[in-house]
CSV table of C-alpha atoms and ligand atoms in Angstrom, one decimal:
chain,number,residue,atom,x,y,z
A,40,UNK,CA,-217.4,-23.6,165.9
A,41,UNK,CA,-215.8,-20.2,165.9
A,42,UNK,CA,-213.7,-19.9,162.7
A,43,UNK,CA,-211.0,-17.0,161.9
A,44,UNK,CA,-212.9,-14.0,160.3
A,45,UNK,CA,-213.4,-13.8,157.0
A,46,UNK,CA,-210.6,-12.9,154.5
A,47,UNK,CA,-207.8,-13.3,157.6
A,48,UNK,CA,-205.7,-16.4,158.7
A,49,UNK,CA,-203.5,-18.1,161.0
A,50,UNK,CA,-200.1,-19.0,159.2
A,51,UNK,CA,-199.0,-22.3,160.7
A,52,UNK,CA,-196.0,-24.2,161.4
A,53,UNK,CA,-194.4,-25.4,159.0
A,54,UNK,CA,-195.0,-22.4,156.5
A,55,UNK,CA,-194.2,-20.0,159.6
A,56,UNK,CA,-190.9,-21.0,158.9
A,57,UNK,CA,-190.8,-20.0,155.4
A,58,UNK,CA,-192.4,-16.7,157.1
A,59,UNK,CA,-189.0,-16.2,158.9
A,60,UNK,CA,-186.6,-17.2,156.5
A,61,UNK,CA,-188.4,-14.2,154.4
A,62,UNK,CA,-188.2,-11.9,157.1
A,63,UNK,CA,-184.7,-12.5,158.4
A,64,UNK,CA,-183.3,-11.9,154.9
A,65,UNK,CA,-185.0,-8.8,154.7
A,66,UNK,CA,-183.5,-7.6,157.6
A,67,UNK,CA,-180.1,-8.7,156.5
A,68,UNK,CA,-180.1,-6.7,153.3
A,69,UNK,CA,-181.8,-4.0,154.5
A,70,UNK,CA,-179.0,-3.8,157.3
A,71,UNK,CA,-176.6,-3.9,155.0
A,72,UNK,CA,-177.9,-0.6,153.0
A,73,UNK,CA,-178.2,1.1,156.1
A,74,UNK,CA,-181.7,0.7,156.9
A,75,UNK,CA,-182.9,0.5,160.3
A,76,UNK,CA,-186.7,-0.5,161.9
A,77,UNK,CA,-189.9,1.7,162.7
A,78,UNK,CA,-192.4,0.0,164.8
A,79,UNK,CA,-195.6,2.2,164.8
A,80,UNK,CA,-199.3,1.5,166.4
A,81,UNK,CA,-201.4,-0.6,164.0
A,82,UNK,CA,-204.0,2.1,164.7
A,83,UNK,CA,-203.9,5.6,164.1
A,84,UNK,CA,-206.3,8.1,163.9
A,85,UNK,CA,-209.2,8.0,160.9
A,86,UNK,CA,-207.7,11.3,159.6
A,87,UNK,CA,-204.1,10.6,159.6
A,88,UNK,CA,-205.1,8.0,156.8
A,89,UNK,CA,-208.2,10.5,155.4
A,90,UNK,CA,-204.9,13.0,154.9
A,91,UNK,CA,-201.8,10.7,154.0
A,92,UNK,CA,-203.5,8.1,151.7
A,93,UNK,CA,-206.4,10.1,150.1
A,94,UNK,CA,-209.9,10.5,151.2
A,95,UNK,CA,-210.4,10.2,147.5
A,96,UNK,CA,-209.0,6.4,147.1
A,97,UNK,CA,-210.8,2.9,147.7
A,98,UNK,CA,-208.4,2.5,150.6
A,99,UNK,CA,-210.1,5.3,152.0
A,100,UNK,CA,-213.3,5.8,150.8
A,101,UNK,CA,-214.2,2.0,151.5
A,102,UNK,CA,-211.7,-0.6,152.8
A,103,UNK,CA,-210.9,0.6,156.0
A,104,UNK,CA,-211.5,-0.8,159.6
A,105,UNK,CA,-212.8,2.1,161.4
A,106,UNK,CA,-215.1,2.4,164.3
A,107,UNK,CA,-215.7,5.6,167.1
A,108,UNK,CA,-213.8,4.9,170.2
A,109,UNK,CA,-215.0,5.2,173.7
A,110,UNK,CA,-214.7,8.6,174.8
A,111,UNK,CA,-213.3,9.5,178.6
A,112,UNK,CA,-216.5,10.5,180.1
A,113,UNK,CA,-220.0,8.8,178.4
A,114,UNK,CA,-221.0,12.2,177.5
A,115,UNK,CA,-217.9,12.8,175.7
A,116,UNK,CA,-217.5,11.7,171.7
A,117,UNK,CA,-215.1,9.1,171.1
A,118,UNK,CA,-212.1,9.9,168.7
A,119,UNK,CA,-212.2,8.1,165.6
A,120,UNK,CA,-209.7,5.3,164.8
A,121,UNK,CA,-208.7,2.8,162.3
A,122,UNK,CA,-207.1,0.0,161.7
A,123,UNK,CA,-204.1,1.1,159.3
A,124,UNK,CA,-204.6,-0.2,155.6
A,125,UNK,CA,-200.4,0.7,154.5
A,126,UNK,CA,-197.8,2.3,156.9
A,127,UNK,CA,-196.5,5.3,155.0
A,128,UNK,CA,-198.8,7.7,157.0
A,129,UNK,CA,-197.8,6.2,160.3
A,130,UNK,CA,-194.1,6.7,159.5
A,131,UNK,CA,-194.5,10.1,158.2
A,132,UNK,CA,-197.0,10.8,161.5
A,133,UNK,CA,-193.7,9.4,163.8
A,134,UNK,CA,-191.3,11.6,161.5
A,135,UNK,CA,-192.9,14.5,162.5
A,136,UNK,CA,-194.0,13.8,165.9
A,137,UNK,CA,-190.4,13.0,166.8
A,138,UNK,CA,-188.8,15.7,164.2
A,139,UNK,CA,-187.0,12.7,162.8
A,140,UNK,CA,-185.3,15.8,160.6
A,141,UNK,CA,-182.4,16.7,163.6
A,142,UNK,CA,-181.2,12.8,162.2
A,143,UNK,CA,-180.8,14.4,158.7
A,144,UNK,CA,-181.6,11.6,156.5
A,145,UNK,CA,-184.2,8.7,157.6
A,146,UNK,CA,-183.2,5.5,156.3
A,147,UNK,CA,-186.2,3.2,157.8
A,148,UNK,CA,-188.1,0.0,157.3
A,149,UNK,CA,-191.1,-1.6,158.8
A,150,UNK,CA,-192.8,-5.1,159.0
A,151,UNK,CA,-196.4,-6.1,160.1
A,152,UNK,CA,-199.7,-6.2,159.1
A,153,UNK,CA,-202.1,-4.0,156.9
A,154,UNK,CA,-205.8,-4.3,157.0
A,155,UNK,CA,-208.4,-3.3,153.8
A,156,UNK,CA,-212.1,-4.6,154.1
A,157,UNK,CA,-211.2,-5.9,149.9
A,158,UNK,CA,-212.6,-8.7,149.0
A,159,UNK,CA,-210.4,-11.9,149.5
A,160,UNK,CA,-209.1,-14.4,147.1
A,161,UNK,CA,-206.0,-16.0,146.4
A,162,UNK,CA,-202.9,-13.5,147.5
A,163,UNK,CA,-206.0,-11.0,148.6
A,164,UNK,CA,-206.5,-10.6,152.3
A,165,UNK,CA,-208.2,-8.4,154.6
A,166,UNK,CA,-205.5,-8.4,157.0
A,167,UNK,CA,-202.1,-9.2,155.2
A,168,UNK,CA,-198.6,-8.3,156.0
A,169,UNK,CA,-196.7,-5.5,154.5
A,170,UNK,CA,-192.5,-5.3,154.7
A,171,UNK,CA,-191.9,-1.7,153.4
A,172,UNK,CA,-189.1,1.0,153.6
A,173,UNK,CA,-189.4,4.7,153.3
A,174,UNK,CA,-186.0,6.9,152.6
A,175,UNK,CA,-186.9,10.7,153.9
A,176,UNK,CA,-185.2,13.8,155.2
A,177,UNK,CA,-185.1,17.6,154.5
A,178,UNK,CA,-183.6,18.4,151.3
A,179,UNK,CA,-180.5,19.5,153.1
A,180,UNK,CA,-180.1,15.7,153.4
A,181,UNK,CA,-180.4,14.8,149.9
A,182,UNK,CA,-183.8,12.8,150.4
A,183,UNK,CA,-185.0,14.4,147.1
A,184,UNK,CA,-181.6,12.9,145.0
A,185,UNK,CA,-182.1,10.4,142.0
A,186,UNK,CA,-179.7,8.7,143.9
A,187,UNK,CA,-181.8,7.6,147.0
A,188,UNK,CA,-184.4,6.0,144.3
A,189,UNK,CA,-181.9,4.0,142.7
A,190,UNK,CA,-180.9,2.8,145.6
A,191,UNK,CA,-183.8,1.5,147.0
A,192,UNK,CA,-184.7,-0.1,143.8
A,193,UNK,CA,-181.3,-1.8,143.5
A,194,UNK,CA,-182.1,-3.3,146.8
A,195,UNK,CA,-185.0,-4.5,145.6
A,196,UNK,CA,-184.1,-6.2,143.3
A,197,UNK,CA,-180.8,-7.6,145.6
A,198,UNK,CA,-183.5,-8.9,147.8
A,199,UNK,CA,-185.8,-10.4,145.4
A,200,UNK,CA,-182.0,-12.8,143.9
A,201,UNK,CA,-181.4,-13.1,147.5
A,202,UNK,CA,-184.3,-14.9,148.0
A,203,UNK,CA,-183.9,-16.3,145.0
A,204,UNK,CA,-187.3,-15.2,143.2
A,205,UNK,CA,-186.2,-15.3,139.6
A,206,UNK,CA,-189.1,-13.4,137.3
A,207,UNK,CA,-189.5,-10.4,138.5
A,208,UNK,CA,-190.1,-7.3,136.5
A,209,UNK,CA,-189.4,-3.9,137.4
A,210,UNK,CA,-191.5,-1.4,135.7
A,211,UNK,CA,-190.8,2.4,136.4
A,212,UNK,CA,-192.0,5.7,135.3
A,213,UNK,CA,-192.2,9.4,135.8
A,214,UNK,CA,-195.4,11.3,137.2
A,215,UNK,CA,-193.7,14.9,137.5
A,216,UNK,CA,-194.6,17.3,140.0
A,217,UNK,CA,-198.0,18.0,141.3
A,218,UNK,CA,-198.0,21.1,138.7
A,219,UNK,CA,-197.2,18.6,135.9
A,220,UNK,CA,-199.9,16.1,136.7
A,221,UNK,CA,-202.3,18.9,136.8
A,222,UNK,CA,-201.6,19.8,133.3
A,223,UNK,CA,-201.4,16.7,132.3
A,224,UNK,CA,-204.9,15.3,133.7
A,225,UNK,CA,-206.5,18.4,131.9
A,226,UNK,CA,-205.0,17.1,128.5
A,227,UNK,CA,-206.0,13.8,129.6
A,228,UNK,CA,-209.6,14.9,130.6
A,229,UNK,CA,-209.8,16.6,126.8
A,230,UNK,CA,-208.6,13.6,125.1
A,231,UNK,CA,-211.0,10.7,126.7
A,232,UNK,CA,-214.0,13.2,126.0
A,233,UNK,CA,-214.9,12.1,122.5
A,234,UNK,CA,-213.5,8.1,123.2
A,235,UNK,CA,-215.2,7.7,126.7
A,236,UNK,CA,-218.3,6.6,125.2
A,237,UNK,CA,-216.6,3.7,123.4
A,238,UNK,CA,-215.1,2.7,126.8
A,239,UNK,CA,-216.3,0.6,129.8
A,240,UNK,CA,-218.7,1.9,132.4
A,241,UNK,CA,-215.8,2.0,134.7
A,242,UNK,CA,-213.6,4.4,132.4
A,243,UNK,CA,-216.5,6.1,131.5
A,244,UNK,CA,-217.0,7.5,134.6
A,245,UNK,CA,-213.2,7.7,135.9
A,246,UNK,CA,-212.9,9.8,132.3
A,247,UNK,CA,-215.1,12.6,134.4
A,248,UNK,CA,-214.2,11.7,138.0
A,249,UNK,CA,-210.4,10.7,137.7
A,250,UNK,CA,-208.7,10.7,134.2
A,251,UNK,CA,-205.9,9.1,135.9
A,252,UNK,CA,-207.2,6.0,136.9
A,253,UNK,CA,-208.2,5.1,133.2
A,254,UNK,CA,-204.7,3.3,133.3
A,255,UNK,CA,-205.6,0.8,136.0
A,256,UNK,CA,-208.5,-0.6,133.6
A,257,UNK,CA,-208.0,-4.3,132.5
A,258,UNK,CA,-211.1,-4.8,130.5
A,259,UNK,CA,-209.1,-5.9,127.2
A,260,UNK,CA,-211.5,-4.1,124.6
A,261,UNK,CA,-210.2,-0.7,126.1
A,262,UNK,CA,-206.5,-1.6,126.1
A,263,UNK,CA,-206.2,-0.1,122.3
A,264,UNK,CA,-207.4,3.2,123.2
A,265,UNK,CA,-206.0,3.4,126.5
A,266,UNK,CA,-202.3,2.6,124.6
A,267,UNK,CA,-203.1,5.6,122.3
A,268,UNK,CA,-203.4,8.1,124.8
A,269,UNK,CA,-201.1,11.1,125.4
A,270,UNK,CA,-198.2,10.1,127.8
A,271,UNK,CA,-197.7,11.9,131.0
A,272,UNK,CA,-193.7,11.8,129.8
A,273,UNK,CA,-194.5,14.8,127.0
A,274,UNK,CA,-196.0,16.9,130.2
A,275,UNK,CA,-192.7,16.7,132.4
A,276,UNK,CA,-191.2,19.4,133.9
A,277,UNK,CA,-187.0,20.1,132.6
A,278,UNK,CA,-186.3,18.7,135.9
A,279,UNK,CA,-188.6,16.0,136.6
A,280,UNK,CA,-187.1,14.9,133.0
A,281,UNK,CA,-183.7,15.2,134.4
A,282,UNK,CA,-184.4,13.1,137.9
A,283,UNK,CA,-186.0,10.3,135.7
A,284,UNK,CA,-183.0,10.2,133.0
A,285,UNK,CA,-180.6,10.3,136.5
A,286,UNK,CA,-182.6,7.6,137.9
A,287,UNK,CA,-182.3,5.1,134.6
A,288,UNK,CA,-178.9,5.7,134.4
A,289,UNK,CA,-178.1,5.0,138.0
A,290,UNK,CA,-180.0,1.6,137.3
A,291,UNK,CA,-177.6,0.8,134.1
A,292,UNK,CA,-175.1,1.2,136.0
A,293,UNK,CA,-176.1,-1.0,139.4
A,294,UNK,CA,-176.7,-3.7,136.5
A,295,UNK,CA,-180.9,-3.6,137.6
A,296,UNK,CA,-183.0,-4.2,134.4
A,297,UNK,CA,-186.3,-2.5,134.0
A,298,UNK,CA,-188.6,-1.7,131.8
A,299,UNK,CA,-190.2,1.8,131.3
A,300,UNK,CA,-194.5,1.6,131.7
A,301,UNK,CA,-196.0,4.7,130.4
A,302,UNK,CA,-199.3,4.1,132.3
A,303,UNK,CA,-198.2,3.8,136.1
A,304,UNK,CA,-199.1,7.1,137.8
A,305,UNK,CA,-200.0,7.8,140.9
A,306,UNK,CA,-203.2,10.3,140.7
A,307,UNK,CA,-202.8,12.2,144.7
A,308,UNK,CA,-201.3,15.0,144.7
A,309,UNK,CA,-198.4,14.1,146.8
A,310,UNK,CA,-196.6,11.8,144.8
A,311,UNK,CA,-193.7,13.1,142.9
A,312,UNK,CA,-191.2,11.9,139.6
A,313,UNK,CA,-190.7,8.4,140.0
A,314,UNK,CA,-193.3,5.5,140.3
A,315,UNK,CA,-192.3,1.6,140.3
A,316,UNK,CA,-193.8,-1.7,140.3
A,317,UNK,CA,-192.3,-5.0,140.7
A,318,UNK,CA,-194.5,-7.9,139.5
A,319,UNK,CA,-194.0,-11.9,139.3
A,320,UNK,CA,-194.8,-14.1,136.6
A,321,UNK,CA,-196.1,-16.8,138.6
A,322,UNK,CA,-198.8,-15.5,140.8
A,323,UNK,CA,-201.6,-15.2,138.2
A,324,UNK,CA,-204.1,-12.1,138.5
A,325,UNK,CA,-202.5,-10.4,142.2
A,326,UNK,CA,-199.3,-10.5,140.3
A,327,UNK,CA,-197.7,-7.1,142.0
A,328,UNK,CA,-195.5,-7.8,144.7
A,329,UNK,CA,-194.6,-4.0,146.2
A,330,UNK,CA,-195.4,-0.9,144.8
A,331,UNK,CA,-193.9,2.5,145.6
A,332,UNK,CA,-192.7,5.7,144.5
A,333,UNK,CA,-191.8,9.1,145.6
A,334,UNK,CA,-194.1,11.6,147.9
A,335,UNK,CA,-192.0,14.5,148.6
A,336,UNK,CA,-195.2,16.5,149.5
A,337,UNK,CA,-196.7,13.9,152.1
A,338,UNK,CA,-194.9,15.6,155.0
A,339,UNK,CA,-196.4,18.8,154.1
A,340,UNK,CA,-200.0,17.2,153.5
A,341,UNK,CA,-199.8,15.7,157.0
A,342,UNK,CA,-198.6,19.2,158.0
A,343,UNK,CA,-195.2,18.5,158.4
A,344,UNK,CA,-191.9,20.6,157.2
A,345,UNK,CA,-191.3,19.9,153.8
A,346,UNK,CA,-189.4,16.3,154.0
A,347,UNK,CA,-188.9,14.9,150.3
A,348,UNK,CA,-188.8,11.0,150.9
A,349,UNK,CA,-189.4,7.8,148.4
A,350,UNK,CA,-190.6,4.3,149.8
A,351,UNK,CA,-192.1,0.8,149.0
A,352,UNK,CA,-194.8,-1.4,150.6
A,353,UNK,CA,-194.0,-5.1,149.2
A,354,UNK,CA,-196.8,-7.8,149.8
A,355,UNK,CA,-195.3,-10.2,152.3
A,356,UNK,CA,-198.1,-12.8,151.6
A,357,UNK,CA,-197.5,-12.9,147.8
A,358,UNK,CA,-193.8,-13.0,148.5
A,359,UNK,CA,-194.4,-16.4,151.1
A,360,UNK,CA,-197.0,-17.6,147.8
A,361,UNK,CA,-194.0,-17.3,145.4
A,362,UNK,CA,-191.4,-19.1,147.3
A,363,UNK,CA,-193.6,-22.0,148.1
A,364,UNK,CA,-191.3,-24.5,146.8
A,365,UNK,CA,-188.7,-23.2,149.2
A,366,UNK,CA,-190.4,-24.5,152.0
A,367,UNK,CA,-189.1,-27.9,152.3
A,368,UNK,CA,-185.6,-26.5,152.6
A,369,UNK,CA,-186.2,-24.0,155.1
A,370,UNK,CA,-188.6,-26.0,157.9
A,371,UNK,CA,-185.9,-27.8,160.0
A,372,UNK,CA,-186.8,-31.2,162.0
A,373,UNK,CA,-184.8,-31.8,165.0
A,374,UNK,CA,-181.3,-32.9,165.3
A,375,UNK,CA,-181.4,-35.3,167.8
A,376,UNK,CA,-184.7,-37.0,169.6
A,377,UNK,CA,-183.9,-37.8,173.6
A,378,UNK,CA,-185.5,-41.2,174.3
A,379,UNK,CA,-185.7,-42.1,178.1
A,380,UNK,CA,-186.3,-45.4,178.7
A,381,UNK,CA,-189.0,-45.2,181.8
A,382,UNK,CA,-190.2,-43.2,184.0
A,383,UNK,CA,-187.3,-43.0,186.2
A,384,UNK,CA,-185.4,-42.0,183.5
A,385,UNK,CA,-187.2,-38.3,182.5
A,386,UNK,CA,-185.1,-36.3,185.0
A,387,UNK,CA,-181.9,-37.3,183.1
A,388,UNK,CA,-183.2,-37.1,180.1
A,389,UNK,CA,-184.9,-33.4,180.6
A,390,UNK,CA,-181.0,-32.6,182.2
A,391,UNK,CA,-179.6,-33.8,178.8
A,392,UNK,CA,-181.9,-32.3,176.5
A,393,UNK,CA,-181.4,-28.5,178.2
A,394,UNK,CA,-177.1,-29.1,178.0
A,395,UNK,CA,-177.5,-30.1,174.4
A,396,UNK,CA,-180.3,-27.2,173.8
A,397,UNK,CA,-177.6,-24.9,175.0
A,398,UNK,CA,-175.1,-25.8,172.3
A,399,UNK,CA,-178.1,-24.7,169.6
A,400,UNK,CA,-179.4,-28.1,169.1
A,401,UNK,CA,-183.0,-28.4,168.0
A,402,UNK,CA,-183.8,-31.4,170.5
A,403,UNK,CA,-187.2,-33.3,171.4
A,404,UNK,CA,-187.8,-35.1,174.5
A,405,UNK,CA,-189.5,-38.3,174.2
A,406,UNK,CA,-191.4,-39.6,176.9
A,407,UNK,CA,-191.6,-42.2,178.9
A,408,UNK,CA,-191.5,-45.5,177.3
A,409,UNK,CA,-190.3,-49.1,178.1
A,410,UNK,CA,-190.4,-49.9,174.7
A,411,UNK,CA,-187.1,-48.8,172.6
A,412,UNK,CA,-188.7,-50.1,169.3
A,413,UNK,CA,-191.2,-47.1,169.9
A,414,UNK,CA,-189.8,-44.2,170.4
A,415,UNK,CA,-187.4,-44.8,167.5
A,416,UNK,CA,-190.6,-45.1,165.6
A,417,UNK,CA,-191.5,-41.3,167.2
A,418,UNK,CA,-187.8,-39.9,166.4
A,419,UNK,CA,-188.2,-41.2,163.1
A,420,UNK,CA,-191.6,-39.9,162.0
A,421,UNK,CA,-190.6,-36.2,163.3
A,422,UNK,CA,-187.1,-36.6,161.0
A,423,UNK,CA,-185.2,-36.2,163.7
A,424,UNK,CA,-181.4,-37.2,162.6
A,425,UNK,CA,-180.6,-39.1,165.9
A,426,UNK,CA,-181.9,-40.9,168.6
A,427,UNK,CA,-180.0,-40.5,171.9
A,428,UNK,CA,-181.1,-43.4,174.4
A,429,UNK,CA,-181.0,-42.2,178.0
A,430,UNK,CA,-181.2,-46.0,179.9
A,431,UNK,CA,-179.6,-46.8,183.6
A,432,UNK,CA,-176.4,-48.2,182.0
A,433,UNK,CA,-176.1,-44.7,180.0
A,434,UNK,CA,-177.0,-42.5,182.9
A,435,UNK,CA,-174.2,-44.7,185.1
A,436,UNK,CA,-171.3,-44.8,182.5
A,437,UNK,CA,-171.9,-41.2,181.3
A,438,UNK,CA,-171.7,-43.0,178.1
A,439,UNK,CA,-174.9,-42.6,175.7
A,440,UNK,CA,-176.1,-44.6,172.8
A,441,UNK,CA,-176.4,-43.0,169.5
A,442,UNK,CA,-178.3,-44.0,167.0
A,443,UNK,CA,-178.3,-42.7,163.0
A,444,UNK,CA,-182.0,-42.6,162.1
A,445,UNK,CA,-181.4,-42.4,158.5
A,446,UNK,CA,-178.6,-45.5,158.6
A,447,UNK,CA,-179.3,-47.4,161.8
A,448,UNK,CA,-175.8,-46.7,162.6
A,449,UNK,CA,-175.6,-46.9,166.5
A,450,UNK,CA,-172.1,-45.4,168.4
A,451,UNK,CA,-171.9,-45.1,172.4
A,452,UNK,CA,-171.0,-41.5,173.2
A,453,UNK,CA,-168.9,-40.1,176.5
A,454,UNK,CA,-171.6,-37.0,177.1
A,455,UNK,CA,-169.1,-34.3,177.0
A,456,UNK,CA,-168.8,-35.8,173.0
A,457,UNK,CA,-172.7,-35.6,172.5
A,458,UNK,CA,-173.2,-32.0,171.4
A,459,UNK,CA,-170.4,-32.3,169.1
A,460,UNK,CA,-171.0,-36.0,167.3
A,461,UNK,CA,-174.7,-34.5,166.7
A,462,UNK,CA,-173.9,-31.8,164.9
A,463,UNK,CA,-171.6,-33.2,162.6
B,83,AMP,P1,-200.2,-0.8,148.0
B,83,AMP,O1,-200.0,-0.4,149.4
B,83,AMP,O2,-201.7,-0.9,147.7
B,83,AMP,O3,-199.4,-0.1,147.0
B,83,AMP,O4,-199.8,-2.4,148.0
B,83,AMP,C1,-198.4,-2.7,148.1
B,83,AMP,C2,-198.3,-4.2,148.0
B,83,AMP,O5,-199.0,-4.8,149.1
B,83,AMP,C3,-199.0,-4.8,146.8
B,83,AMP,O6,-198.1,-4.9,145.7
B,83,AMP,C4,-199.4,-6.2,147.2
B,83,AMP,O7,-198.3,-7.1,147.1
B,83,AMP,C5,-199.6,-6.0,148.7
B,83,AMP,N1,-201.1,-6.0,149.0
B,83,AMP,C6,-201.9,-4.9,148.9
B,83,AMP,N2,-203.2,-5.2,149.3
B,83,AMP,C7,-203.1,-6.5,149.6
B,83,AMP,C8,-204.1,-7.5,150.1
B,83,AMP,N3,-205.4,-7.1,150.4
B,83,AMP,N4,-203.7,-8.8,150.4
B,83,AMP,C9,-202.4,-9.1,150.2
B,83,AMP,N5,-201.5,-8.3,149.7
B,83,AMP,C10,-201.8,-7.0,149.5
């Protein structure tokens, strides 16, 4: 038997529905704040990703899907594509390529899947779906204002009530400018050189390689020195220090709570001031559900004009596996369940069904049977609400039988009625 690879999966009916509930509240409130949909390739070239995510991160250096393509003549090397692993890259790649800048400022969202070679478990896949949203624009358009980050984090956090996810977090924090974080990974660097030794083999060698990444550790005998480490908020800048105390007070203001972590940064050298984190109590150890930040120097690294911007990638998966117990409510049987009785009556009945259809009725066309008791029994197991019985005397008369499933109630119906007694 040929089985779906390895750490991917087909969503089925009914959880699909749950799928598009998600999704078609996203794009209401993201509508209503103005935000409007990229679409870009689900493969891009290897270096778009080497360049806009890090050659230096795990996405990079070993989750990706990336393989030589075939090049024009057989003599000829193939370019070098991958499968993308997070769309930030692509939508700064279509910013540029279309100079996106003559719109001013780019309010614009995506949805789709993401592909990293990690290894699966629960709320981990290798291809998983990403619904993300990137504000950007040249600083003529404000792109760079505290503003734009408070905005996308207070609709966040409308979306999360809207679909009524209840406990969330929303962790922020600060990682400067690109001159900051340098200073600061020096003092860093300094200050894990006498404690690295007392650390895991992980930190130890992040302590030479990375400094930064000390903060992702989880092993719980490090957690005491990690807390006493110097904060990256004593190394800000006057005006990183003013965009973060704009930012919080923005928040107060819009009524979003969060809490300030001193250990989310963001090591590349792209990523500017603010960093954020949503998590959910209920999902156990892949408890994040989006990440994002600012990166007003990804244009540039991608070799772009200078475009300050600030964006989110949210875990559509994790989102589906915390709403779970919405499903029941969301997956819809069908209103009414046609039941012609024989053969002879399956053109009426198909005739029916498509005028019904056309007044938004979810219908179901039974077929044929001679036996009533039956295809009741059918209607019933799907949950449909009705039973409409499409008999000689019915097709005649114009008049149809309808039956309640749920009370037995049965009514005779002139057709023109039909649509209308159904969907009350
Ligand atoms: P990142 O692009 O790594 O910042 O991830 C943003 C969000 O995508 C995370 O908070 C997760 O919710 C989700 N995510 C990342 N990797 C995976 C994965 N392998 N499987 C499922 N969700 C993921």
């Amino acid at each position: 038997m040929i089985k779906a690879v390895r750490g991917t999966r087909d969503l089925l009916p009914p959880e699909t529905a749950l799928w598009n509930f998600v999704e078609a509240a996203v794009r209401d409130v993201f509508r209503t704040y103005n935000f409007h949909e990229i679409r870009t390739p689900i493969f891009e070239s290897t270096e778009l990703f080497a360049r806009g995510v890090g050659e230096e991160t795990d996405i990079v250096s070993k989750e990706m899907y990336t393989w030589e393509d075939r090049g024009r003549a057989a003599s000829e090397k193939g370019q070098m594509l991958t499968l993308r692993p997070e769309n930030t890259a692509g939508v700064v790649r279509a910013y540029i390529e279309h100079k996106l800048w003559d719109h001013g400022l780019n309010k614009l969202y995506y949805i789709g899947p993401q592909f990293r070679r990690e290894r699966p478990q629960k709320g981990r896949y290798r291809q998983f779906y990403q619904i993300g949203a990137e504000v950007l624009g040249p600083a003529s358009s404000g792109s760079q204002r505290p503003l734009r980050d408070a905005e996308v984090l207070e609709m966040l956090a409308t979306l999360l009530d809207r679909l009524r996810i209840k406990d969330w977090t929303l962790e922020i924090n600060s990682v400067g400018s690109s001159k900051d974080r340098a200073a600061y990974n020096e003092v860093l660097r300094k200050a894990l050189d006498p404690l690295a030794p007392m650390m895991c083999t992980d930190c130890q060698r992040r302590a030479v390689t990375n400094p930064l990444r000390v903060f992702d550790c989880k092993v719980p005998a490090d957690q005491v020195i990690i807390e006493g480490l110097p904060r990256i908020s004593d190394y800000l800048d006057s005006e990183s220090r003013e965009h973060f105390e704009n930012v919080q007070a923005l928040l107060r203001a819009a009524k979003v709570e969060f809490k300030i972590n001193h250990r989310l940064v963001r090591g590349l050298d792209y990523y500017t001031r603010t960093a954020f984190e949503f998590t959910h109590g209920a999902l156990g150890a892949q408890n994040a559900i989006l990440g994002g930040g600012r990166y007003d120097g990804l244009s540039e690294a991608l070799g772009g004009p200078p475009a300050p911007g600030i964006g989110f990638a949210m875990g559509e998966d994790r989102l589906i596996l915390a709403l779970q117990e919405l499903m029941p409510t969301i997956s819809k049987a069908p209103d009414a369940y046609i039941a012609p009785l024989g053969e002879g009556m399956n053109r009426q009945a198909i005739r029916l069904a498509a005028e019904l259809r056309r007044q938004n009725l979810v219908i179901e066309l039974g077929d044929r049977s001679f036996k009533l008791g039956k295809l009741l029994e059918t209607a019933a197991k799907l949950g449909a609400r009705y039973a409409v019985i499409v008999g000689e005397n019915e097709v005649a008369s114009n008049i149809f039988a309808l039956k309640n499933l749920a009370t037995g109630e049965q009514v005779d119906v002139p057709r023109t009625e039909l649509a209308k007694k159904i969907q009350t």
